[in-house]
Tab-separated table of C-alpha atoms and ligand atoms in Angstrom:
chain	number	residue	atom	x	y	z
R	1	MET	CA	64.584	101.501	110.603
R	2	GLN	CA	65.274	97.887	111.319
R	3	LYS	CA	68.652	97.314	112.862
R	4	VAL	CA	70.554	94.542	111.158
R	5	GLY	CA	74.090	95.053	112.403
R	6	GLN	CA	75.428	94.936	115.922
R	7	GLU	CA	75.140	98.049	118.016
R	8	ASP	CA	78.169	99.964	119.166
R	9	SER	CA	78.379	101.790	122.502
R	10	THR	CA	76.532	104.801	121.145
R	11	ASN	CA	73.609	102.618	120.132
R	12	HIS	CA	74.142	103.215	116.437
R	13	PRO	CA	74.021	100.035	114.451
R	14	THR	CA	77.452	99.148	113.042
R	15	TYR	CA	77.928	97.164	109.906
R	16	GLU	CA	80.790	95.232	108.468
R	17	CYS	CA	79.852	96.902	105.201
R	18	GLU	CA	78.334	100.357	105.503
R	19	LYS	CA	77.500	100.501	101.822
R	20	CYS	CA	74.907	97.713	101.857
R	21	GLN	CA	74.377	97.525	105.613
R	22	ASP	CA	75.283	93.841	105.414
R	23	LYS	CA	72.445	92.995	103.091
R	24	GLU	CA	75.060	92.063	100.472
R	25	GLY	CA	73.305	94.187	97.894
R	26	TYR	CA	71.326	97.364	97.380
R	27	ILE	CA	68.737	98.853	95.102
R	28	VAL	CA	69.851	101.075	92.229
R	29	ARG	CA	67.705	102.985	89.783
R	30	GLY	CA	68.419	102.267	86.171
R	31	GLU	CA	68.280	104.687	83.265
R	32	ASP	CA	64.827	103.357	82.434
R	33	GLY	CA	63.660	104.524	85.846
R	34	ARG	CA	63.184	101.014	87.159
R	35	GLU	CA	64.766	99.716	90.334
R	36	TYR	CA	67.294	96.949	90.248
R	37	TRP	CA	69.020	94.851	92.898
R	38	ARG	CA	72.755	95.037	92.646
R	39	PHE	CA	75.073	92.745	94.594
R	40	CYS	CA	77.557	94.559	96.790
R	41	GLU	CA	81.329	94.073	96.432
R	42	CYS	CA	81.391	92.681	99.961
R	43	ARG	CA	79.360	89.679	98.858
R	44	GLU	CA	82.290	87.570	97.644
R	45	GLN	CA	84.294	88.312	100.774
R	46	LYS	CA	81.383	87.335	102.982
R	47	LYS	CA	80.861	84.159	100.983
R	48	THR	CA	84.516	83.210	101.475
R	49	LYS	CA	84.248	84.018	105.163
R	50	ARG	CA	81.200	81.788	105.551
R	51	MET	CA	82.983	79.060	103.670
R	52	PHE	CA	85.971	79.178	105.991
R	53	LYS	CA	83.654	79.133	108.971
R	54	SER	CA	81.707	76.092	107.834
R	55	SER	CA	84.906	74.203	106.968
R	56	GLN	CA	85.683	73.788	110.719
R	57	ILE	CA	89.259	74.801	109.977
R	58	THR	CA	90.610	76.848	112.885
R	59	GLU	CA	91.967	80.359	112.429
R	60	GLU	CA	95.460	79.105	113.135
R	61	PHE	CA	95.172	76.498	110.381
R	62	GLN	CA	93.715	79.057	107.979
R	63	LYS	CA	97.125	80.725	107.956
R	64	LEU	CA	98.846	77.633	106.576
R	65	GLY	CA	99.815	78.008	102.939
R	66	PHE	CA	102.454	76.877	100.501
R	67	ARG	CA	104.467	80.013	101.111
R	68	ASN	CA	105.097	79.202	104.754
R	69	PHE	CA	106.027	75.571	104.119
R	70	ILE	CA	109.778	75.120	104.181
R	71	THR	CA	111.283	72.669	101.681
R	72	GLU	CA	114.917	73.748	101.989
R	73	ASN	CA	117.284	71.014	103.221
R	74	ARG	CA	114.456	68.577	103.620
R	75	PRO	CA	114.310	64.994	102.297
R	76	LYS	CA	113.205	64.352	98.732
R	77	CYS	CA	109.913	62.745	99.761
R	78	VAL	CA	108.911	65.919	101.614
R	79	VAL	CA	109.669	67.977	98.507
R	80	ASP	CA	107.656	65.417	96.491
R	81	ALA	CA	104.715	65.840	98.828
R	82	TYR	CA	104.973	69.622	98.501
R	83	GLU	CA	105.031	69.473	94.707
R	84	THR	CA	102.239	66.892	94.576
R	85	ALA	CA	100.008	69.078	96.755
R	86	GLN	CA	100.751	72.103	94.585
R	87	ASP	CA	99.986	70.169	91.403
R	88	TYR	CA	96.792	68.849	92.914
R	89	LEU	CA	95.627	72.385	93.565
R	90	LYS	CA	96.785	73.589	90.173
R	91	TYR	CA	94.917	70.940	88.185
R	92	PHE	CA	91.962	70.477	90.538
R	93	ASP	CA	89.385	71.867	88.119
R	94	ARG	CA	90.451	69.422	85.430
R	95	PHE	CA	89.807	66.248	87.401
R	96	ARG	CA	87.474	67.217	90.224
R	97	ASN	CA	84.502	65.475	88.613
R	98	GLU	CA	86.392	62.329	87.703
R	99	ARG	CA	86.895	59.223	89.793
R	100	LYS	CA	90.602	59.814	90.354
R	101	ASN	CA	90.190	63.227	91.916
R	102	SER	CA	91.610	62.850	95.427
R	103	ILE	CA	94.884	63.188	97.295
R	104	ALA	CA	96.574	61.141	100.047
R	105	LEU	CA	99.729	62.080	101.938
R	106	LEU	CA	100.772	59.039	103.933
R	107	GLY	CA	103.610	58.009	106.201
R	108	ASN	CA	105.742	59.265	109.048
R	109	PRO	CA	104.489	62.041	111.310
R	110	GLY	CA	106.123	65.456	111.399
R	111	CYS	CA	106.615	65.770	107.636
R	112	GLY	CA	104.017	68.485	107.170
R	113	LYS	CA	101.201	66.375	105.707
R	114	THR	CA	98.551	68.369	107.516
R	115	HIS	CA	100.194	71.674	106.612
R	116	LEU	CA	100.250	70.819	102.896
R	117	LEU	CA	96.643	69.625	102.754
R	118	MET	CA	95.604	72.708	104.745
R	119	ALA	CA	97.354	74.831	102.129
R	120	VAL	CA	95.326	73.056	99.443
R	121	SER	CA	92.091	73.499	101.439
R	122	ASN	CA	92.636	77.185	102.102
R	123	ASN	CA	93.371	77.854	98.446
R	124	LEU	CA	90.369	75.833	97.282
R	125	MET	CA	88.062	77.783	99.574
R	126	ARG	CA	89.386	81.060	98.230
R	127	LYS	CA	88.354	79.767	94.807
R	128	GLY	CA	84.859	79.056	96.105
R	129	VAL	CA	85.202	75.292	96.645
R	130	GLY	CA	83.680	74.120	99.939
R	131	VAL	CA	85.855	72.029	102.294
R	132	LEU	CA	84.896	70.159	105.427
R	133	TYR	CA	87.715	69.279	107.818
R	134	PHE	CA	87.872	66.565	110.454
R	135	THR	CA	90.655	64.969	112.395
R	136	TRP	CA	90.091	61.227	112.648
R	137	VAL	CA	89.446	61.525	116.378
R	138	ASP	CA	86.799	64.203	115.838
R	139	LEU	CA	85.267	62.179	113.043
R	140	LEU	CA	84.951	59.139	115.317
R	141	ASN	CA	83.182	61.274	117.864
R	142	GLU	CA	80.824	62.586	115.218
R	143	LEU	CA	79.972	59.074	114.099
R	144	LYS	CA	78.676	57.664	117.315
R	145	ASP	CA	75.647	57.471	119.562
R	146	ASP	CA	73.784	60.666	118.649
R	147	PHE	CA	71.427	58.876	116.274
R	148	ASP	CA	69.149	61.867	115.774
R	149	LEU	CA	71.883	63.914	114.174
R	150	LEU	CA	73.897	61.087	112.672
R	151	HIS	CA	72.086	60.955	109.368
R	152	GLU	CA	72.464	64.684	108.897
R	153	LYS	CA	76.174	64.606	109.803
R	154	VAL	CA	76.887	61.712	107.467
R	155	GLN	CA	75.029	63.453	104.657
R	156	ARG	CA	77.059	66.605	105.124
R	157	MET	CA	80.292	64.597	104.901
R	158	GLN	CA	79.007	62.785	101.838
R	159	LYS	CA	77.976	65.863	99.920
R	160	VAL	CA	80.447	68.648	100.704
R	161	ASP	CA	82.626	69.649	97.721
R	162	VAL	CA	85.808	68.323	99.350
R	163	LEU	CA	86.149	66.227	102.512
R	164	PHE	CA	89.478	66.402	104.365
R	165	ILE	CA	90.159	63.627	106.889
R	166	ASP	CA	93.323	64.301	108.862
R	167	ASP	CA	95.264	61.443	110.505
R	168	LEU	CA	92.982	58.681	109.263
R	169	PHE	CA	93.030	55.589	111.535
R	170	LYS	CA	95.389	57.246	113.984
R	171	GLY	CA	95.808	55.657	117.374
R	172	ARG	CA	95.773	52.171	118.728
R	173	LYS	CA	92.070	52.122	119.408
R	174	GLU	CA	90.324	50.273	116.612
R	175	PRO	CA	87.232	51.911	115.178
R	176	THR	CA	84.036	50.036	115.982
R	177	PRO	CA	82.230	48.106	113.219
R	178	PHE	CA	79.519	50.749	113.422
R	179	GLN	CA	81.985	53.595	112.880
R	180	LEU	CA	83.569	51.744	109.957
R	181	GLU	CA	80.149	51.223	108.455
R	182	GLN	CA	79.477	54.976	108.630
R	183	LEU	CA	82.894	55.805	107.200
R	184	PHE	CA	82.277	53.377	104.361
R	185	ALA	CA	78.932	55.046	103.644
R	186	ILE	CA	80.748	58.379	103.365
R	187	VAL	CA	83.721	57.195	101.298
R	188	ASN	CA	81.582	55.035	99.017
R	189	TYR	CA	79.120	57.845	98.337
R	190	ARG	CA	81.974	60.140	97.402
R	191	TYR	CA	83.578	57.402	95.301
R	192	LEU	CA	80.377	56.745	93.349
R	193	ASN	CA	79.569	60.416	92.880
R	194	HIS	CA	83.107	61.517	92.005
R	195	LEU	CA	83.533	63.836	94.970
R	196	PRO	CA	87.123	64.434	96.124
R	197	ILE	CA	88.652	63.384	99.443
R	198	MET	CA	91.894	64.555	100.977
R	199	ILE	CA	93.538	62.104	103.368
R	200	SER	CA	96.508	62.305	105.641
R	201	SER	CA	97.510	59.194	107.547
R	202	GLU	CA	100.499	57.637	109.255
R	203	ARG	CA	99.397	54.357	107.696
R	204	ASP	CA	100.067	53.362	104.120
R	205	ILE	CA	97.404	52.001	101.775
R	206	ASP	CA	98.103	48.361	102.750
R	207	GLN	CA	97.670	49.179	106.413
R	208	ILE	CA	94.472	51.103	105.704
R	209	CYS	CA	93.201	48.077	103.753
R	210	GLU	CA	94.069	45.817	106.687
R	211	ILE	CA	91.666	47.810	108.830
R	212	ASP	CA	88.985	47.925	106.156
R	213	GLU	CA	89.553	46.699	102.659
R	214	ALA	CA	86.432	48.237	101.125
R	215	ILE	CA	87.347	51.688	102.436
R	216	GLY	CA	91.048	51.292	101.644
R	217	SER	CA	90.552	50.115	98.084
R	218	ARG	CA	88.257	53.018	97.258
R	219	ILE	CA	90.660	55.541	98.773
R	220	TYR	CA	93.467	53.928	96.793
R	221	GLU	CA	91.586	54.248	93.539
R	222	MET	CA	90.476	57.829	94.154
R	223	CYS	CA	93.925	59.023	95.268
R	224	ARG	CA	95.973	57.020	92.799
R	225	ASP	CA	97.317	59.992	90.838
R	226	TYR	CA	98.142	62.038	93.923
R	227	THR	CA	99.543	59.756	96.618
R	228	VAL	CA	102.854	60.328	98.359
R	229	LEU	CA	104.330	57.934	100.902
R	230	LEU	CA	106.702	59.692	103.259
R	231	GLN	CA	109.260	57.162	104.464
R	232	GLY	CA	112.647	57.386	106.044
R	233	SER	CA	114.240	57.469	109.442
R	234	ARG	CA	112.304	59.397	111.978
R	235	LYS	CA	115.079	61.872	112.614
R	236	GLU	CA	115.677	62.525	108.944
R	237	LEU	CA	112.033	63.166	108.209
R	238	ASN	CA	110.693	64.714	111.328
R	239	TYR	CA	110.998	68.451	111.092
R	240	ARG	CA	109.689	69.193	114.557
R	241	LEU	CA	112.213	66.790	116.005
R	242	ARG	CA	115.097	68.297	114.067
R	243	GLU	CA	114.177	71.824	115.027
R	244	ALA	CA	114.224	70.872	118.689
R	245	ASN	CA	117.766	69.513	118.467
I	301	LIG	ZN1	78.328	95.409	101.188
């Protein structure tokens, strides 16, 4: 017999699913005597697992949900962001193929922007929607030098069900014209083909447009129905800061 699973110490192959021996299905004989292929119950679970893996979302971030986001005693804009993210998830199927199908949480750091968009991502993946996650810094690294792989990487970011860019345009270092060109190719493709983007950024739409108007204006249009600007004094807004005091 061909061993598909990993071997344990006794040299017997072990499977995540004993029933189908990780083939995600098995043959059954029907009443007519013919053999049929039946998908195993583990198939959906494995699909979700693969989806989480390909999203590049770490295990720690996979635990972030709406349930562990605290809204109590927090400023109104944080509660707004929480409700906007929840609504976005709730109505996602209705607008996902339209132009205005994206979400942007913008403004001061420490408000839980990443947490909320992670909660959306994790829930979307459980529904079978693919997500690809990048921090801005990682994205910049992806979009440079390695020309052999660049086309493939850009294509993946263009075509995935949902692209999540965390901390867009963070940092003082300006992106190079080449990196902006690649980012435009990604955003514009998704804009034209009605594919959603999720954006968190410390910059507001005007500031994003100052860096690149073509990118900013498309993000603005796509995220128009689901944009929250988190503003206020740092101490009032910043949860991490308050907790430390
Ligand atoms: Zn199975």
